[in-house]
mmCIF file of C-alpha atoms in Angstrom:
data_model
loop_
_atom_site.group_PDB
_atom_site.id
_atom_site.type_symbol
_atom_site.label_atom_id
_atom_site.label_comp_id
_atom_site.label_asym_id
_atom_site.label_seq_id
_atom_site.Cartn_x
_atom_site.Cartn_y
_atom_site.Cartn_z
ATOM 1 C CA MET A 519 62.726 46.802 8.269
ATOM 2 C CA ALA A 520 59.459 44.827 8.373
ATOM 3 C CA ARG A 521 58.214 43.796 11.783
ATOM 4 C CA LYS A 522 58.043 40.070 12.367
ATOM 5 C CA THR A 523 54.532 38.734 12.884
ATOM 6 C CA ASN A 524 54.144 36.751 16.070
ATOM 7 C CA ARG A 525 52.124 33.545 16.326
ATOM 8 C CA ARG A 526 49.085 35.161 17.982
ATOM 9 C CA GLU A 527 48.771 37.853 15.316
ATOM 10 C CA PHE A 528 49.048 35.231 12.555
ATOM 11 C CA VAL A 529 46.212 33.214 14.014
ATOM 12 C CA GLN A 530 44.025 36.305 14.333
ATOM 13 C CA VAL A 531 44.647 37.357 10.718
ATOM 14 C CA ALA A 532 43.989 33.823 9.443
ATOM 15 C CA GLY A 533 40.724 33.674 11.391
ATOM 16 C CA LEU A 534 39.520 36.942 9.906
ATOM 17 C CA ALA A 535 40.378 35.763 6.393
ATOM 18 C CA ALA A 536 38.495 32.515 6.871
ATOM 19 C CA SER A 537 35.475 34.400 8.196
ATOM 20 C CA GLY A 538 35.473 36.552 5.084
ATOM 21 C CA LEU A 539 35.594 33.553 2.781
ATOM 22 C CA MET A 540 32.700 31.904 4.609
ATOM 23 C CA ALA A 541 30.622 35.087 4.435
ATOM 24 C CA THR A 542 31.296 35.304 0.690
ATOM 25 C CA ALA A 543 30.278 31.663 0.200
ATOM 26 C CA ARG A 544 26.955 31.965 2.041
ATOM 27 C CA PRO A 545 24.932 33.530 -0.800
ATOM 28 C CA LEU A 546 26.111 30.769 -3.147
ATOM 29 C CA ALA A 547 25.069 28.073 -0.682
ATOM 30 C CA ALA A 548 21.703 29.740 -0.225
ATOM 31 C CA ALA A 549 21.165 29.598 -3.977
ATOM 32 C CA VAL A 550 21.330 25.781 -3.996
ATOM 33 C CA PRO A 551 17.751 24.446 -3.877
ATOM 34 C CA GLU A 552 16.763 22.289 -0.956
ATOM 35 C CA PRO A 553 16.360 18.603 -1.864
ATOM 36 C CA GLN A 554 12.741 17.699 -2.473
ATOM 37 C CA ALA A 555 11.286 15.145 -0.110
ATOM 38 C CA ARG A 556 10.192 12.010 -1.946
ATOM 39 C CA PRO A 557 6.547 11.120 -1.530
ATOM 40 C CA ALA A 558 6.059 8.128 0.717
ATOM 41 C CA PRO A 559 5.124 4.980 -1.230
ATOM 42 C CA ARG A 560 1.530 3.891 -0.840
ATOM 43 C CA THR A 561 1.087 1.025 1.564
ATOM 44 C CA MET A 562 -0.384 -2.265 0.427
ATOM 45 C CA GLY A 563 -3.432 -1.433 2.517
ATOM 46 C CA ALA A 564 -3.928 1.861 0.680
ATOM 47 C CA ARG A 565 -3.446 0.106 -2.659
ATOM 48 C CA PHE A 566 -6.019 -2.570 -1.817
ATOM 49 C CA ARG A 567 -8.478 0.090 -0.630
ATOM 50 C CA ALA A 568 -8.135 1.932 -3.938
ATOM 51 C CA LEU A 569 -8.892 -1.304 -5.796
ATOM 52 C CA LEU A 570 -11.835 -2.063 -3.500
ATOM 53 C CA ASN A 571 -13.330 1.353 -4.196
ATOM 54 C CA GLY A 572 -12.435 1.365 -7.881
ATOM 55 C CA PRO A 573 -14.833 1.166 -10.810
ATOM 56 C CA GLU A 574 -14.206 -2.519 -11.580
ATOM 57 C CA PRO A 575 -14.785 -5.593 -9.377
ATOM 58 C CA LEU A 576 -11.632 -7.154 -7.977
ATOM 59 C CA VAL A 577 -10.902 -10.776 -8.885
ATOM 60 C CA CYS A 578 -8.460 -12.387 -6.435
ATOM 61 C CA PRO A 579 -7.178 -15.782 -7.637
ATOM 62 C CA GLY A 580 -6.100 -18.189 -4.923
ATOM 63 C CA ALA A 581 -2.344 -18.403 -4.298
ATOM 64 C CA TYR A 582 -0.736 -20.994 -2.052
ATOM 65 C CA ASP A 583 2.983 -20.144 -2.262
ATOM 66 C CA VAL A 584 5.349 -17.523 -3.705
ATOM 67 C CA LEU A 585 5.516 -19.223 -7.123
ATOM 68 C CA THR A 586 1.750 -19.238 -7.619
ATOM 69 C CA ALA A 587 1.567 -15.677 -6.276
ATOM 70 C CA ARG A 588 4.144 -14.519 -8.827
ATOM 71 C CA LEU A 589 2.261 -16.317 -11.608
ATOM 72 C CA ILE A 590 -0.959 -14.538 -10.608
ATOM 73 C CA GLU A 591 0.929 -11.234 -10.760
ATOM 74 C CA ILE A 592 2.405 -12.045 -14.189
ATOM 75 C CA HIS A 593 -1.077 -12.715 -15.567
ATOM 76 C CA GLY A 594 -2.057 -9.174 -14.668
ATOM 77 C CA PHE A 595 -4.345 -9.713 -11.692
ATOM 78 C CA LYS A 596 -4.351 -6.774 -9.285
ATOM 79 C CA SER A 597 -4.553 -8.785 -6.060
ATOM 80 C CA MET A 598 -4.604 -12.361 -4.779
ATOM 81 C CA PHE A 599 -6.266 -14.392 -2.072
ATOM 82 C CA ILE A 600 -4.452 -16.714 0.345
ATOM 83 C CA GLY A 601 -6.873 -18.974 2.186
ATOM 84 C CA SER A 602 -6.174 -20.397 5.610
ATOM 85 C CA SER A 603 -6.728 -23.770 3.941
ATOM 86 C CA ALA A 604 -3.598 -23.191 1.856
ATOM 87 C CA VAL A 605 -1.526 -22.717 5.019
ATOM 88 C CA ASN A 606 -2.951 -25.884 6.612
ATOM 89 C CA GLN A 607 -2.137 -27.804 3.432
ATOM 90 C CA ALA A 608 1.303 -26.275 2.862
ATOM 91 C CA LEU A 609 2.601 -26.619 6.417
ATOM 92 C CA LEU A 610 0.888 -29.811 7.567
ATOM 93 C CA ALA A 611 -0.902 -31.387 4.586
ATOM 94 C CA LEU A 612 -4.107 -31.295 6.603
ATOM 95 C CA PRO A 613 -7.591 -30.013 5.728
ATOM 96 C CA ASP A 614 -8.783 -26.567 6.774
ATOM 97 C CA GLN A 615 -9.792 -27.312 10.357
ATOM 98 C CA ALA A 616 -7.728 -24.622 12.080
ATOM 99 C CA VAL A 617 -4.853 -26.867 13.091
ATOM 100 C CA VAL A 618 -2.390 -24.099 12.228
ATOM 101 C CA THR A 619 -2.365 -21.022 14.458
ATOM 102 C CA VAL A 620 -3.133 -17.435 13.482
ATOM 103 C CA SER A 621 0.549 -16.557 13.972
ATOM 104 C CA GLU A 622 1.548 -19.310 11.532
ATOM 105 C CA ILE A 623 -0.998 -18.052 8.997
ATOM 106 C CA ILE A 624 0.275 -14.468 9.210
ATOM 107 C CA ASN A 625 3.940 -15.511 9.033
ATOM 108 C CA TYR A 626 3.298 -17.703 5.985
ATOM 109 C CA ASP A 627 1.244 -15.043 4.203
ATOM 110 C CA SER A 628 3.793 -12.330 4.996
ATOM 111 C CA ILE A 629 6.523 -14.263 3.162
ATOM 112 C CA ILE A 630 4.326 -14.339 0.074
ATOM 113 C CA ALA A 631 3.362 -10.664 0.466
ATOM 114 C CA SER A 632 7.023 -9.614 0.677
ATOM 115 C CA ASN A 633 7.827 -11.284 -2.655
ATOM 116 C CA VAL A 634 5.139 -9.763 -4.875
ATOM 117 C CA ASP A 635 4.190 -6.216 -5.825
ATOM 118 C CA ILE A 636 0.410 -6.545 -5.613
ATOM 119 C CA PRO A 637 -1.600 -6.539 -2.374
ATOM 120 C CA VAL A 638 -2.498 -9.782 -0.653
ATOM 121 C CA LEU A 639 -5.945 -10.582 0.748
ATOM 122 C CA ALA A 640 -5.319 -13.019 3.599
ATOM 123 C CA ASP A 641 -7.908 -15.261 5.248
ATOM 124 C CA VAL A 642 -6.860 -15.245 8.916
ATOM 125 C CA ASP A 643 -9.647 -17.430 10.368
ATOM 126 C CA ASP A 644 -11.039 -15.808 13.541
ATOM 127 C CA PHE A 645 -7.971 -13.517 13.899
ATOM 128 C CA GLY A 646 -7.419 -14.762 17.439
ATOM 129 C CA ALA A 647 -11.060 -14.900 18.609
ATOM 130 C CA THR A 648 -10.813 -12.258 21.372
ATOM 131 C CA PRO A 649 -10.382 -8.495 20.971
ATOM 132 C CA LEU A 650 -6.948 -8.463 22.636
ATOM 133 C CA ASN A 651 -5.640 -11.171 20.326
ATOM 134 C CA VAL A 652 -7.283 -9.542 17.311
ATOM 135 C CA TYR A 653 -5.557 -6.244 18.129
ATOM 136 C CA ARG A 654 -2.165 -7.968 18.386
ATOM 137 C CA PHE A 655 -2.562 -9.972 15.190
ATOM 138 C CA ALA A 656 -3.853 -6.980 13.209
ATOM 139 C CA LYS A 657 -0.634 -5.143 14.081
ATOM 140 C CA GLN A 658 1.419 -8.197 13.115
ATOM 141 C CA ALA A 659 -0.373 -8.665 9.785
ATOM 142 C CA GLU A 660 0.044 -5.048 8.737
ATOM 143 C CA ARG A 661 3.718 -5.036 9.701
ATOM 144 C CA GLY A 662 4.067 -8.143 7.517
ATOM 145 C CA GLY A 663 2.906 -6.228 4.459
ATOM 146 C CA ILE A 664 -0.561 -7.777 4.163
ATOM 147 C CA GLY A 665 -2.924 -5.344 2.447
ATOM 148 C CA CYS A 666 -6.228 -6.861 3.521
ATOM 149 C CA VAL A 667 -7.384 -9.432 6.069
ATOM 150 C CA ALA A 668 -10.649 -11.359 6.142
ATOM 151 C CA PHE A 669 -11.686 -12.735 9.522
ATOM 152 C CA ASP A 670 -14.825 -14.553 10.526
ATOM 153 C CA ASP A 671 -17.290 -15.113 13.342
ATOM 154 C CA ARG A 672 -16.937 -18.897 13.614
ATOM 155 C CA MET A 673 -16.291 -20.372 17.020
ATOM 156 C CA PRO A 674 -13.192 -22.612 17.309
ATOM 157 C CA LEU A 675 -15.127 -25.870 17.691
ATOM 158 C CA ASN A 676 -17.176 -25.112 14.562
ATOM 159 C CA ARG A 677 -13.998 -24.566 12.594
ATOM 160 C CA ALA A 678 -12.234 -27.600 14.035
ATOM 161 C CA THR A 679 -15.127 -29.881 13.071
ATOM 162 C CA ALA A 680 -15.622 -28.450 9.569
ATOM 163 C CA TYR A 681 -19.091 -27.033 10.380
ATOM 164 C CA SER A 682 -20.285 -30.306 12.001
ATOM 165 C CA VAL A 683 -20.807 -28.555 15.338
ATOM 166 C CA PRO A 684 -22.714 -25.304 14.790
ATOM 167 C CA GLY A 685 -21.534 -22.151 16.405
ATOM 168 C CA VAL A 686 -20.742 -18.510 15.734
ATOM 169 C CA PHE A 687 -19.622 -15.845 18.165
ATOM 170 C CA PRO A 688 -22.288 -13.680 19.735
ATOM 171 C CA LYS A 689 -22.832 -10.658 17.517
ATOM 172 C CA ALA A 690 -21.545 -8.300 20.218
ATOM 173 C CA ARG A 691 -18.257 -10.246 20.489
ATOM 174 C CA MET A 692 -17.630 -10.066 16.750
ATOM 175 C CA ILE A 693 -18.338 -6.336 16.801
ATOM 176 C CA ASP A 694 -15.746 -5.925 19.577
ATOM 177 C CA ASN A 695 -13.272 -7.893 17.439
ATOM 178 C CA ILE A 696 -13.915 -5.561 14.497
ATOM 179 C CA HIS A 697 -13.398 -2.515 16.732
ATOM 180 C CA ALA A 698 -10.087 -3.970 17.968
ATOM 181 C CA ALA A 699 -8.835 -4.627 14.433
ATOM 182 C CA ALA A 700 -9.867 -1.137 13.330
ATOM 183 C CA ASP A 701 -8.025 0.418 16.267
ATOM 184 C CA ALA A 702 -4.869 -1.562 15.539
ATOM 185 C CA ARG A 703 -4.545 -1.065 11.789
ATOM 186 C CA THR A 704 -3.305 1.995 9.933
ATOM 187 C CA ASP A 705 -4.230 1.384 6.291
ATOM 188 C CA MET A 706 -4.927 -2.358 6.169
ATOM 189 C CA VAL A 707 -8.394 -3.208 4.825
ATOM 190 C CA LEU A 708 -10.700 -5.248 7.065
ATOM 191 C CA ILE A 709 -13.231 -7.730 5.682
ATOM 192 C CA ALA A 710 -15.611 -9.293 8.194
ATOM 193 C CA ARG A 711 -16.775 -12.752 7.175
ATOM 194 C CA CYS A 712 -20.308 -13.578 8.213
ATOM 195 C CA LEU A 713 -20.791 -17.319 8.040
ATOM 196 C CA ALA A 714 -23.979 -19.347 7.802
ATOM 197 C CA PRO A 715 -25.446 -21.209 9.495
ATOM 198 C CA THR A 716 -26.205 -18.858 12.326
ATOM 199 C CA PRO A 717 -27.657 -20.375 15.514
ATOM 200 C CA ASN A 718 -31.128 -20.440 13.939
ATOM 201 C CA ASN A 719 -29.979 -21.460 10.448
ATOM 202 C CA SER A 720 -31.413 -18.168 9.241
ATOM 203 C CA TYR A 721 -30.216 -16.101 6.290
ATOM 204 C CA THR A 722 -32.185 -13.186 7.710
ATOM 205 C CA GLU A 723 -30.110 -13.339 10.878
ATOM 206 C CA MET A 724 -26.925 -13.651 8.833
ATOM 207 C CA LEU A 725 -27.772 -10.501 6.872
ATOM 208 C CA ASP A 726 -28.604 -8.681 10.093
ATOM 209 C CA ARG A 727 -25.176 -9.626 11.435
ATOM 210 C CA ALA A 728 -23.507 -8.564 8.174
ATOM 211 C CA ALA A 729 -25.110 -5.114 8.361
ATOM 212 C CA ALA A 730 -23.992 -4.773 11.985
ATOM 213 C CA TYR A 731 -20.414 -5.759 11.075
ATOM 214 C CA ALA A 732 -20.373 -3.131 8.322
ATOM 215 C CA GLU A 733 -21.631 -0.484 10.727
ATOM 216 C CA ALA A 734 -18.997 -1.510 13.303
ATOM 217 C CA GLY A 735 -16.173 -0.574 10.936
ATOM 218 C CA ALA A 736 -15.555 -3.457 8.528
ATOM 219 C CA ASP A 737 -14.548 -2.081 5.127
ATOM 220 C CA ALA A 738 -16.340 -4.949 3.375
ATOM 221 C CA VAL A 739 -18.365 -8.012 4.301
ATOM 222 C CA TRP A 740 -17.834 -11.568 3.057
ATOM 223 C CA ILE A 741 -21.010 -13.631 2.888
ATOM 224 C CA GLY A 742 -22.175 -16.774 1.137
ATOM 225 C CA LEU A 743 -25.583 -16.564 -0.554
ATOM 226 C CA PRO A 744 -27.392 -18.957 -2.909
ATOM 227 C CA THR A 745 -27.928 -16.724 -5.972
ATOM 228 C CA ALA A 746 -26.724 -13.557 -7.653
ATOM 229 C CA GLN A 747 -30.048 -11.876 -6.879
ATOM 230 C CA ASP A 748 -29.539 -12.605 -3.191
ATOM 231 C CA TYR A 749 -26.272 -10.648 -3.362
ATOM 232 C CA VAL A 750 -28.064 -7.711 -4.995
ATOM 233 C CA ARG A 751 -30.565 -7.595 -2.133
ATOM 234 C CA ALA A 752 -27.753 -7.950 0.423
ATOM 235 C CA ALA A 753 -25.804 -5.060 -1.111
ATOM 236 C CA ASP A 754 -28.817 -2.776 -0.630
ATOM 237 C CA MET A 755 -29.086 -3.835 3.007
ATOM 238 C CA ILE A 756 -25.411 -3.886 4.033
ATOM 239 C CA LYS A 757 -24.285 -0.727 2.178
ATOM 240 C CA LYS A 758 -20.626 -1.789 2.118
ATOM 241 C CA PRO A 759 -18.691 -3.681 -0.576
ATOM 242 C CA LEU A 760 -19.437 -7.405 -0.643
ATOM 243 C CA MET A 761 -16.975 -10.264 -0.988
ATOM 244 C CA ALA A 762 -17.919 -13.720 -2.230
ATOM 245 C CA VAL A 763 -16.484 -16.927 -3.636
ATOM 246 C CA ILE A 764 -16.624 -16.689 -7.433
ATOM 247 C CA GLY A 765 -15.783 -18.876 -10.387
ATOM 248 C CA GLY A 766 -18.408 -21.509 -9.636
ATOM 249 C CA GLY A 767 -21.872 -22.074 -11.014
ATOM 250 C CA ASN A 768 -23.596 -19.108 -9.350
ATOM 251 C CA VAL A 769 -21.192 -16.259 -10.078
ATOM 252 C CA PRO A 770 -18.522 -16.636 -12.795
ATOM 253 C CA ALA A 771 -15.206 -14.866 -12.216
ATOM 254 C CA THR A 772 -15.976 -12.089 -14.692
ATOM 255 C CA ALA A 773 -16.466 -8.378 -14.168
ATOM 256 C CA ALA A 774 -19.906 -8.481 -15.785
ATOM 257 C CA ALA A 775 -21.192 -11.267 -13.528
ATOM 258 C CA MET A 776 -19.757 -9.645 -10.415
ATOM 259 C CA LYS A 777 -21.246 -6.249 -11.279
ATOM 260 C CA ALA A 778 -24.622 -7.841 -11.880
ATOM 261 C CA ALA A 779 -24.447 -9.471 -8.438
ATOM 262 C CA ARG A 780 -23.086 -6.291 -6.803
ATOM 263 C CA ILE A 781 -19.974 -8.218 -5.637
ATOM 264 C CA ALA A 782 -16.905 -5.994 -5.227
ATOM 265 C CA VAL A 783 -14.283 -8.627 -4.302
ATOM 266 C CA GLY A 784 -14.236 -12.208 -5.530
ATOM 267 C CA GLN A 785 -12.156 -15.090 -4.232
ATOM 268 C CA SER A 786 -11.590 -17.919 -6.679
ATOM 269 C CA ALA A 787 -11.084 -21.497 -5.558
ATOM 270 C CA SER A 788 -7.671 -22.695 -4.417
ATOM 271 C CA MET A 789 -5.188 -23.843 -7.044
ATOM 272 C CA VAL A 790 -3.678 -26.483 -4.765
ATOM 273 C CA ASN A 791 -5.700 -29.473 -6.010
ATOM 274 C CA ILE A 792 -5.219 -28.438 -9.656
ATOM 275 C CA ALA A 793 -1.449 -28.402 -9.168
ATOM 276 C CA LEU A 794 -1.471 -31.627 -7.158
ATOM 277 C CA GLY A 795 -3.543 -33.306 -9.871
ATOM 278 C CA ALA A 796 -0.879 -32.461 -12.457
ATOM 279 C CA ILE A 797 1.885 -33.778 -10.191
ATOM 280 C CA ASP A 798 -0.104 -36.944 -9.484
ATOM 281 C CA LYS A 799 -0.384 -37.679 -13.227
ATOM 282 C CA ALA A 800 3.353 -37.090 -13.635
ATOM 283 C CA LEU A 801 4.134 -39.551 -10.836
ATOM 284 C CA VAL A 802 1.826 -42.195 -12.310
ATOM 285 C CA GLU A 803 3.573 -41.822 -15.662
ATOM 286 C CA LEU A 804 7.028 -41.928 -14.063
ATOM 287 C CA LYS A 805 6.222 -45.108 -12.187
ATOM 288 C CA ALA A 806 4.729 -46.787 -15.257
ATOM 289 C CA THR A 807 7.216 -45.703 -17.943
ATOM 290 C CA GLY A 808 10.284 -44.351 -16.185
ATOM 291 C CA ARG A 809 9.678 -41.006 -17.879
ATOM 292 C CA MET A 810 7.391 -37.975 -17.617
ATOM 293 C CA ALA A 811 7.174 -37.122 -21.304
ATOM 294 C CA GLU A 812 3.410 -36.547 -21.386
ATOM 295 C CA ALA A 813 3.348 -34.672 -18.088
ATOM 296 C CA GLN A 814 6.131 -32.349 -19.205
ATOM 297 C CA LYS A 815 4.000 -31.162 -22.124
ATOM 298 C CA GLY A 816 2.006 -29.145 -19.589
ATOM 299 C CA ALA A 817 5.070 -27.703 -17.858
ATOM 300 C CA LEU A 818 5.571 -23.976 -17.535
ATOM 301 C CA SER A 819 7.528 -22.481 -20.437
ATOM 302 C CA ARG A 820 11.127 -21.481 -19.823
ATOM 303 C CA GLU A 821 10.274 -17.833 -20.483
ATOM 304 C CA THR A 822 7.413 -17.780 -17.990
ATOM 305 C CA ALA A 823 9.459 -19.651 -15.400
ATOM 306 C CA ALA A 824 12.214 -17.040 -15.761
ATOM 307 C CA ARG A 825 9.691 -14.271 -15.100
ATOM 308 C CA VAL A 826 8.233 -16.086 -12.106
ATOM 309 C CA GLU A 827 11.703 -16.564 -10.620
ATOM 310 C CA HIS A 828 12.881 -12.985 -11.414
ATOM 311 C CA VAL A 829 15.918 -14.325 -13.274
ATOM 312 C CA GLU A 830 16.623 -11.092 -15.159
ATOM 313 C CA GLU A 831 16.495 -9.028 -11.980
ATOM 314 C CA LEU A 832 18.813 -11.454 -10.196
ATOM 315 C CA ASN A 833 21.306 -11.409 -13.066
ATOM 316 C CA ALA A 834 21.301 -7.598 -13.131
ATOM 317 C CA ARG A 835 22.123 -7.609 -9.432
ATOM 318 C CA ALA A 836 24.927 -10.118 -10.046
ATOM 319 C CA ARG A 837 26.453 -7.829 -12.702
ATOM 320 C CA LYS A 838 26.276 -4.850 -10.351
ATOM 321 C CA TYR A 839 28.216 -6.711 -7.681
ATOM 322 C CA ASN A 840 30.743 -8.238 -10.107
ATOM 323 C CA LEU A 841 29.470 -11.779 -9.864
ATOM 324 C CA PRO A 842 29.249 -14.227 -12.765
ATOM 325 C CA ILE A 843 25.821 -14.446 -14.338
ATOM 326 C CA ALA A 844 24.747 -17.997 -13.756
ATOM 327 C CA SER A 845 21.097 -17.630 -12.803
ATOM 328 C CA ALA A 846 18.511 -19.514 -14.808
ATOM 329 C CA SER A 847 15.090 -20.795 -13.945
ATOM 330 C CA GLU A 848 14.981 -24.249 -12.428
ATOM 331 C CA ARG A 849 13.817 -26.742 -15.065
#
């Protein structure tokens, strides 16, 4: 007659059996390859740096909101410029006399940066004017996804009076500001803007400052010079990439003209007044005729508007989450 198995013996036998199954399964588990770690995506700072050091000059059209930024991206430009003037105009409809704060500039630019897939070059005025503020705002700008910042050596009163009252920071103070920004950033590119007139109204002094800013750690230097040949001479002296305003009479916004002038990064003029001019004509026509038939001839096409507003992407997301597809560009 078979002996009855008590509870303790049953548990012991079951434990041994489970241990055997686990031991048998181990070689199979070991055969499964470990998941490969995905490479970290390049930051916007790293992407801008690659463009800055690339073989072709970088043309950065001026954006003033997310729509214009998206349009710049659609046209195939690799980066864009957001001037502090655009933030003054967008938030307060005031000229560029530093009425908005550096925090407001960074917050505004970060919204644009988060809605495009090309790096933003942001003009952040004096970046807070003192090294402690510069350090704080450099951290804030990089966290906001801004790939490159340009900050200058103008004193607040000079900025507030639109150059009427002369004044730039002492060279040593601007160098400390550059050191603070360099300490704070990880990948974000730093462009030091050296603005004439210097205290002695001297281009020689301005170029001396520019060379010192480059040596202090600026990745590039933004200067304003009268001719293309002046930029060539400056490039030999400064030995870092140069940034300049392009698209005017001196330097056209073309790769050939920029290469000839040794300009690595070019900022085109703001689009704000061009857009406002079109709206102004539409309003004049509306008031006179009750319609905007002529003005609408220059309107963005439906196809381009859909690309700017990411309609296809939004509709795909709606399908995924079982929502009706109702998205269309605003017309």
